[in-house]
């Protein structure tokens, strides 16, 4: 009974190898340096509903194990004094689990969500590992055993929402019972505590060493421009046109979803049966991502109708794979589409969303931020921060994430739902749909200053879930 | 030789192997897909030429067009054009559409798009043109292709005049996609089984609405997207345009024709035999110019041209090139019937010396009958006759109705009719063009038909016309 299941071992050894690059990627660096929490935040929060309060000591021990398995959870980001190099991960010699994991008592799930939003709004201590876990007990309102919830706040540099869900799915157990002698990864030699000045100097040296190559590449590019001006001018103009379309051609933001301050987060969660969502997606020729966007648009359509607004379309932020369209490739770009509010039929709405999303693939500048990130990272951080702000913020971000396909347990408590609440970088709402078994767990972070009738919005979204379910 | 690329043949085979019937839709974009180039540019060019476009309107158009290219709103250019049409008569504009179709646009229809449309029609699919263009641009093309349905931008008309506004959105990008989906709902078309063909980056939304999207001669951005999305891209050959080289060759060819005529006649005069002189002139006057212009022929069943002489040769007519082509095929001992008015047409003078046509006066039926009696006599004495039963050149490869004259003559003279199907002369030399492009003319001689009589003439003519149509639709291997 207490035997380690093969599946668990496989997952856990996967977790040990999870994210072990020594430096932040260019994109992570950009987000790290450009962060202005909470208005321009890279913090995601995961709310995990549990059927009972797990044994506290067991949860602490499991977390201790998890942080040893996944070293990143014990590491912090060290930034060079001047941005000549990417920030580096280094073991935190002062790591203290008690700083990162605590528990609180609440009277209801609603209260827990309010607390979770406040936790999310507080900035991280950027000199420590970038995560924080809180176990909330007493959700049943005092009746009987009652439920519990585990809230994990995590920084984008450590894990993006996809990585967070992956990580959690990997760390959770496939059985309720305790697994003794859980495997640990190979003892990694902790990197030498890097010095910010050294980092900057090394980065500068590398920069100087690669200078001849950079110069050669530049000369070659200038030479090409001189010998074949039409080609260079033409492709530059086309690229510029594509950037302009991406930045300006989505619908204007809805007046019903303003003014946004980005400083008042309010968390909502919804459950939707997955099968009907998938079948609507199929009928509309789209994917689950398209259906998720269509679902959110349907909710917003109801909300706008309720408030007698005649907005026909609004900008929605979606994630597009830069590899093949329907693959879960590694390279993604965020982009805006015009989401239709005028389509009543969910199937037709999915088809319309599908068309908008696929149309993005004609834009050569889709990966512009990926391309620009290394350059922006050499500049003072406010440059990157303003580059991120150049893009018109959408009314809603929508993201779909694959969660665990089977039942999972945390320290003996069954996971009943896993909701990701993303940040609000300029949007009125951020919606993440996580597939958990046969349920879609939908987490909605709402800018409470932009939505006049929060309860109304929650009702509208729930009505739309019902409409999708048939 | 089918004249279609392997990729197109494969696509057609896939259509034939797939589900049949009207619940399957086939949606074709117009500009750049069915036709090469932009019909709107043709319309605007005509507007610039014929009517006054104020410098301000012209500047606004150019600026809007450039802005649309540089990432601005690409549909604004159309709205600028629509508002400039305010107050114009719809009827006049529709007439303009017909005129431009005949003179310009008909020649830009891609042969392989036509084959794709036809393949869908044979499969019984619901075929529609889905385009941001207006019906004045699309309708003549659709009619020519036998396509009944249009999903297109509609202009508001009040009291027979345009108001400058559109009825509903311009069907561009997402609006074309939703137009197609609405059409599918109305006509019970199953989109998952349907086909879509488009060429522009704005067609992605439209193409993603169907189960079988094809990027047809795609723009570079659509080509990149299609590769990423796993959609097939199909590259069709464009109708050949008049290159400078072709213009030069045409001039040389005309000179060659005249030289051929002169030489042949000189030869005949020297031999004292005008009949042989004429035949020599025909040979030289057809071989020389076609060789110079780089036109060769690929003839199926050439032997049928010789087994039944004298005969009446009937052919479909798309181009001025048809006459030299037929002249080269028939080689000797033939003539044509021409209307009297054409006698002094400078282009006909040279030819008329060579082939000595039977001039017919259509205004005087008495004399016409007398001429035809004379023709019957000439046929009986061994001179074959070449007639285009459509009476006039058609703008596209679509057959016009057949007139009965040729078949009456066959009955009276008691000679067979030899049908000659010409496929792509219209592509090498467009209907109204004076420029001949190099290429290979596909010719198929059908089974000669004998024993014509007045009794069953109408049915036999109809049957023969169907044979022409079938041969054009499925070129024999």
Tab-separated table of N, CA, C and O in Angstrom, chain B residues 20-90:
chain	number	residue	atom	x	y	z
B	20	UNK	N	-19.857	13.469	-52.293
B	20	UNK	CA	-20.507	14.176	-53.392
B	20	UNK	C	-21.826	14.777	-52.896
B	20	UNK	O	-22.314	14.410	-51.848
B	21	UNK	N	-22.403	15.658	-53.701
B	21	UNK	CA	-23.726	16.163	-53.394
B	21	UNK	C	-23.722	17.575	-52.849
B	21	UNK	O	-22.678	18.109	-52.481
B	22	UNK	N	-24.913	18.191	-52.820
B	22	UNK	CA	-25.016	19.617	-52.496
B	22	UNK	C	-24.717	19.965	-51.041
B	22	UNK	O	-24.568	21.148	-50.723
B	23	UNK	N	-24.614	18.978	-50.146
B	23	UNK	CA	-24.303	19.345	-48.765
B	23	UNK	C	-22.825	19.664	-48.606
B	23	UNK	O	-22.394	20.155	-47.567
B	24	UNK	N	-22.050	19.389	-49.645
B	24	UNK	CA	-20.642	19.769	-49.633
B	24	UNK	C	-20.513	21.110	-50.356
B	24	UNK	O	-21.001	21.258	-51.474
B	25	UNK	N	-19.878	22.066	-49.711
B	25	UNK	CA	-19.705	23.377	-50.335
B	25	UNK	C	-18.312	23.523	-50.918
B	25	UNK	O	-17.375	22.858	-50.488
B	26	UNK	N	-18.197	24.386	-51.930
B	26	UNK	CA	-16.882	24.746	-52.466
B	26	UNK	C	-16.895	26.252	-52.643
B	26	UNK	O	-17.673	26.784	-53.428
B	27	UNK	N	-16.057	26.932	-51.865
B	27	UNK	CA	-16.064	28.391	-51.850
B	27	UNK	C	-14.779	28.914	-52.473
B	27	UNK	O	-13.684	28.555	-52.056
B	28	UNK	N	-14.942	29.755	-53.487
B	28	UNK	CA	-13.791	30.299	-54.196
B	28	UNK	C	-13.705	31.802	-53.986
B	28	UNK	O	-14.691	32.515	-54.204
B	29	UNK	N	-12.525	32.254	-53.588
B	29	UNK	CA	-12.257	33.682	-53.589
B	29	UNK	C	-12.161	34.125	-55.056
B	29	UNK	O	-11.914	33.305	-55.932
B	30	UNK	N	-12.371	35.414	-55.317
B	30	UNK	CA	-12.327	35.881	-56.705
B	30	UNK	C	-10.926	36.374	-57.096
B	30	UNK	O	-10.199	35.705	-57.822
B	31	UNK	N	-10.554	37.532	-56.531
B	31	UNK	CA	-9.322	38.191	-56.969
B	31	UNK	C	-8.097	37.391	-56.560
B	31	UNK	O	-7.917	37.091	-55.384
B	32	UNK	N	-7.278	37.049	-57.516
B	32	UNK	CA	-6.058	36.313	-57.208
B	32	UNK	C	-6.283	34.823	-57.076
B	32	UNK	O	-5.329	34.068	-56.959
B	33	UNK	N	-7.548	34.395	-57.051
B	33	UNK	CA	-7.823	32.966	-56.915
B	33	UNK	C	-8.459	32.441	-58.202
B	33	UNK	O	-7.852	31.672	-58.928
B	34	UNK	N	-9.699	32.883	-58.480
B	34	UNK	CA	-10.322	32.479	-59.746
B	34	UNK	C	-9.674	33.223	-60.907
B	34	UNK	O	-9.421	32.659	-61.956
B	35	UNK	N	-9.420	34.507	-60.679
B	35	UNK	CA	-8.785	35.302	-61.736
B	35	UNK	C	-7.427	35.751	-61.232
B	35	UNK	O	-7.211	35.917	-60.039
B	36	UNK	N	-6.495	35.933	-62.159
B	36	UNK	CA	-5.192	36.467	-61.797
B	36	UNK	C	-5.334	37.979	-61.688
B	36	UNK	O	-5.984	38.596	-62.523
B	37	UNK	N	-4.769	38.567	-60.654
B	37	UNK	CA	-4.812	40.017	-60.514
B	37	UNK	C	-6.057	40.496	-59.787
B	37	UNK	O	-6.803	39.702	-59.213
B	38	UNK	N	-6.266	41.792	-59.815
B	38	UNK	CA	-7.363	42.404	-59.065
B	38	UNK	C	-8.391	43.018	-60.002
B	38	UNK	O	-8.063	43.904	-60.780
B	39	UNK	N	-9.623	42.555	-59.897
B	39	UNK	CA	-10.661	43.128	-60.742
B	39	UNK	C	-10.899	44.582	-60.375
B	39	UNK	O	-11.213	45.409	-61.225
B	40	UNK	N	-10.725	44.907	-59.079
B	40	UNK	CA	-10.961	46.285	-58.654
B	40	UNK	C	-9.987	47.225	-59.355
B	40	UNK	O	-10.337	48.349	-59.711
B	41	UNK	N	-8.756	46.748	-59.564
B	41	UNK	CA	-7.762	47.583	-60.248
B	41	UNK	C	-8.197	47.843	-61.682
B	41	UNK	O	-8.026	48.942	-62.213
B	42	UNK	N	-8.793	46.831	-62.315
B	42	UNK	CA	-9.304	47.011	-63.673
B	42	UNK	C	-10.391	48.079	-63.687
B	42	UNK	O	-10.415	48.962	-64.535
B	43	UNK	N	-11.299	47.992	-62.702
B	43	UNK	CA	-12.375	48.980	-62.622
B	43	UNK	C	-11.806	50.374	-62.384
B	43	UNK	O	-12.214	51.334	-63.001
B	44	UNK	N	-10.821	50.449	-61.484
B	44	UNK	CA	-10.280	51.767	-61.167
B	44	UNK	C	-9.505	52.331	-62.353
B	44	UNK	O	-9.577	53.527	-62.641
B	45	UNK	N	-8.797	51.446	-63.059
B	45	UNK	CA	-8.071	51.884	-64.238
B	45	UNK	C	-9.018	52.487	-65.266
B	45	UNK	O	-8.740	53.529	-65.853
B	46	UNK	N	-10.178	51.847	-65.409
B	46	UNK	CA	-11.165	52.355	-66.351
B	46	UNK	C	-11.683	53.721	-65.904
B	46	UNK	O	-11.866	54.626	-66.704
B	47	UNK	N	-11.854	53.850	-64.587
B	47	UNK	CA	-12.352	55.092	-64.030
B	47	UNK	C	-11.349	56.214	-64.280
B	47	UNK	O	-11.720	57.339	-64.638
B	48	UNK	N	-10.061	55.880	-64.106
B	48	UNK	CA	-9.015	56.879	-64.321
B	48	UNK	C	-8.980	57.320	-65.770
B	48	UNK	O	-8.787	58.486	-66.083
B	49	UNK	N	-9.172	56.333	-66.659
B	49	UNK	CA	-9.077	56.618	-68.087
B	49	UNK	C	-10.270	57.415	-68.584
B	49	UNK	O	-10.142	58.425	-69.227
B	50	UNK	N	-11.454	56.890	-68.243
B	50	UNK	CA	-12.653	57.387	-68.901
B	50	UNK	C	-13.274	58.607	-68.255
B	50	UNK	O	-13.704	59.535	-68.934
B	51	UNK	N	-13.331	58.611	-66.936
B	51	UNK	CA	-14.058	59.706	-66.301
B	51	UNK	C	-13.114	60.569	-65.499
B	51	UNK	O	-11.956	60.231	-65.294
B	52	UNK	N	-13.651	61.664	-65.008
B	52	UNK	CA	-12.732	62.513	-64.272
B	52	UNK	C	-12.628	62.068	-62.818
B	52	UNK	O	-13.614	62.000	-62.107
B	53	UNK	N	-11.422	61.758	-62.429
B	53	UNK	CA	-11.107	61.518	-61.040
B	53	UNK	C	-10.341	62.753	-60.608
B	53	UNK	O	-9.329	63.095	-61.209
B	54	UNK	N	-10.864	63.445	-59.592
B	54	UNK	CA	-10.200	64.681	-59.179
B	54	UNK	C	-8.851	64.340	-58.572
B	54	UNK	O	-8.668	63.254	-58.018
B	55	UNK	N	-7.878	65.263	-58.681
B	55	UNK	CA	-6.561	65.002	-58.080
B	55	UNK	C	-6.698	64.657	-56.605
B	55	UNK	O	-5.981	63.806	-56.097
B	56	UNK	N	-7.646	65.301	-55.928
B	56	UNK	CA	-7.817	65.029	-54.495
B	56	UNK	C	-8.251	63.587	-54.277
B	56	UNK	O	-7.725	62.880	-53.418
B	57	UNK	N	-9.219	63.121	-55.102
B	57	UNK	CA	-9.694	61.737	-54.945
B	57	UNK	C	-8.563	60.766	-55.240
B	57	UNK	O	-8.372	59.776	-54.542
B	58	UNK	N	-7.802	61.088	-56.293
B	58	UNK	CA	-6.708	60.206	-56.678
B	58	UNK	C	-5.681	60.104	-55.550
B	58	UNK	O	-5.260	59.023	-55.167
B	59	UNK	N	-5.341	61.271	-54.991
B	59	UNK	CA	-4.353	61.299	-53.916
B	59	UNK	C	-4.865	60.507	-52.716
B	59	UNK	O	-4.145	59.709	-52.120
B	60	UNK	N	-6.138	60.734	-52.385
B	60	UNK	CA	-6.709	60.034	-51.237
B	60	UNK	C	-6.648	58.526	-51.473
B	60	UNK	O	-6.309	57.758	-50.588
B	61	UNK	N	-6.956	58.121	-52.705
B	61	UNK	CA	-6.930	56.697	-53.025
B	61	UNK	C	-5.532	56.125	-52.866
B	61	UNK	O	-5.350	55.075	-52.257
B	62	UNK	N	-4.554	56.851	-53.408
B	62	UNK	CA	-3.185	56.341	-53.341
B	62	UNK	C	-2.717	56.255	-51.890
B	62	UNK	O	-2.177	55.242	-51.447
B	63	UNK	N	-2.974	57.325	-51.135
B	63	UNK	CA	-2.529	57.334	-49.736
B	63	UNK	C	-3.202	56.204	-48.965
B	63	UNK	O	-2.553	55.477	-48.208
B	64	UNK	N	-4.495	56.028	-49.174
B	64	UNK	CA	-5.210	54.974	-48.452
B	64	UNK	C	-4.670	53.607	-48.851
B	64	UNK	O	-4.515	52.720	-48.010
B	65	UNK	N	-4.372	53.439	-50.140
B	65	UNK	CA	-3.877	52.143	-50.598
B	65	UNK	C	-2.520	51.845	-49.982
B	65	UNK	O	-2.266	50.744	-49.490
B	66	UNK	N	-1.642	52.853	-49.971
B	66	UNK	CA	-0.312	52.648	-49.401
B	66	UNK	C	-0.433	52.375	-47.911
B	66	UNK	O	0.204	51.476	-47.362
B	67	UNK	N	-1.295	53.130	-47.245
B	67	UNK	CA	-1.478	52.923	-45.810
B	67	UNK	C	-1.974	51.511	-45.533
B	67	UNK	O	-1.523	50.868	-44.587
B	68	UNK	N	-2.890	51.040	-46.370
B	68	UNK	CA	-3.397	49.671	-46.192
B	68	UNK	C	-2.289	48.647	-46.328
B	68	UNK	O	-2.237	47.667	-45.594
B	69	UNK	N	-1.350	48.913	-47.250
B	69	UNK	CA	-0.208	48.015	-47.422
B	69	UNK	C	0.720	48.064	-46.225
B	69	UNK	O	1.378	47.088	-45.890
B	70	UNK	N	0.792	49.219	-45.595
B	70	UNK	CA	1.751	49.398	-44.502
B	70	UNK	C	1.126	49.124	-43.142
B	70	UNK	O	1.545	49.683	-42.139
B	71	UNK	N	0.109	48.306	-43.109
B	71	UNK	CA	-0.419	47.892	-41.820
B	71	UNK	C	-1.626	48.679	-41.357
B	71	UNK	O	-2.135	48.441	-40.276
B	72	UNK	N	-2.075	49.649	-42.172
B	72	UNK	CA	-3.300	50.366	-41.822
B	72	UNK	C	-4.508	49.504	-42.150
B	72	UNK	O	-4.374	48.328	-42.461
B	73	UNK	N	-5.687	50.105	-42.114
B	73	UNK	CA	-6.894	49.332	-42.398
B	73	UNK	C	-7.011	49.102	-43.897
B	73	UNK	O	-7.233	50.043	-44.660
B	74	UNK	N	-6.829	47.856	-44.356
B	74	UNK	CA	-6.817	47.614	-45.797
B	74	UNK	C	-8.196	47.716	-46.446
B	74	UNK	O	-8.298	47.751	-47.662
B	75	UNK	N	-9.255	47.782	-45.663
B	75	UNK	CA	-10.575	47.873	-46.286
B	75	UNK	C	-10.968	49.327	-46.551
B	75	UNK	O	-11.946	49.592	-47.236
B	76	UNK	N	-10.185	50.277	-46.017
B	76	UNK	CA	-10.573	51.670	-46.196
B	76	UNK	C	-10.537	52.091	-47.654
B	76	UNK	O	-11.368	52.873	-48.112
B	77	UNK	N	-9.582	51.525	-48.399
B	77	UNK	CA	-9.454	51.855	-49.811
B	77	UNK	C	-10.770	51.565	-50.541
B	77	UNK	O	-11.225	52.343	-51.376
B	78	UNK	N	-11.389	50.452	-50.175
B	78	UNK	CA	-12.645	50.092	-50.824
B	78	UNK	C	-13.737	51.082	-50.452
B	78	UNK	O	-14.546	51.481	-51.293
B	79	UNK	N	-13.743	51.474	-49.177
B	79	UNK	CA	-14.793	52.415	-48.773
B	79	UNK	C	-14.611	53.770	-49.449
B	79	UNK	O	-15.591	54.438	-49.788
B	80	UNK	N	-13.350	54.161	-49.656
B	80	UNK	CA	-13.096	55.390	-50.412
B	80	UNK	C	-13.695	55.249	-51.817
B	80	UNK	O	-14.392	56.135	-52.313
B	81	UNK	N	-13.460	54.081	-52.421
B	81	UNK	CA	-13.982	53.854	-53.777
B	81	UNK	C	-15.509	53.837	-53.781
B	81	UNK	O	-16.150	54.432	-54.650
B	82	UNK	N	-16.101	53.159	-52.782
B	82	UNK	CA	-17.563	53.073	-52.735
B	82	UNK	C	-18.174	54.465	-52.582
B	82	UNK	O	-19.167	54.796	-53.235
B	83	UNK	N	-17.574	55.299	-51.710
B	83	UNK	CA	-18.218	56.600	-51.506
B	83	UNK	C	-18.047	57.474	-52.742
B	83	UNK	O	-18.883	58.339	-52.996
B	84	UNK	N	-16.976	57.220	-53.524
B	84	UNK	CA	-16.817	57.992	-54.759
B	84	UNK	C	-17.888	57.604	-55.789
B	84	UNK	O	-18.135	58.330	-56.739
B	85	UNK	N	-18.528	56.453	-55.579
B	85	UNK	CA	-19.533	55.992	-56.541
B	85	UNK	C	-20.923	56.541	-56.237
B	85	UNK	O	-21.877	56.243	-56.950
B	86	UNK	N	-21.018	57.299	-55.184
B	86	UNK	CA	-22.303	57.838	-54.771
B	86	UNK	C	-22.972	58.588	-55.925
B	86	UNK	O	-22.347	59.406	-56.589
B	87	UNK	N	-24.247	58.287	-56.171
B	87	UNK	CA	-24.981	58.981	-57.216
B	87	UNK	C	-24.864	58.321	-58.578
B	87	UNK	O	-25.579	58.670	-59.508
B	88	UNK	N	-23.956	57.355	-58.708
B	88	UNK	CA	-23.845	56.680	-60.002
B	88	UNK	C	-24.980	55.688	-60.193
B	88	UNK	O	-25.508	55.136	-59.234
B	89	UNK	N	-25.332	55.442	-61.451
B	89	UNK	CA	-26.432	54.528	-61.743
B	89	UNK	C	-25.956	53.091	-61.635
B	89	UNK	O	-24.900	52.722	-62.160
B	90	UNK	N	-26.737	52.270	-60.944
B	90	UNK	CA	-26.373	50.874	-60.781
B	90	UNK	C	-26.342	50.166	-62.124
B	90	UNK	O	-25.447	49.369	-62.409
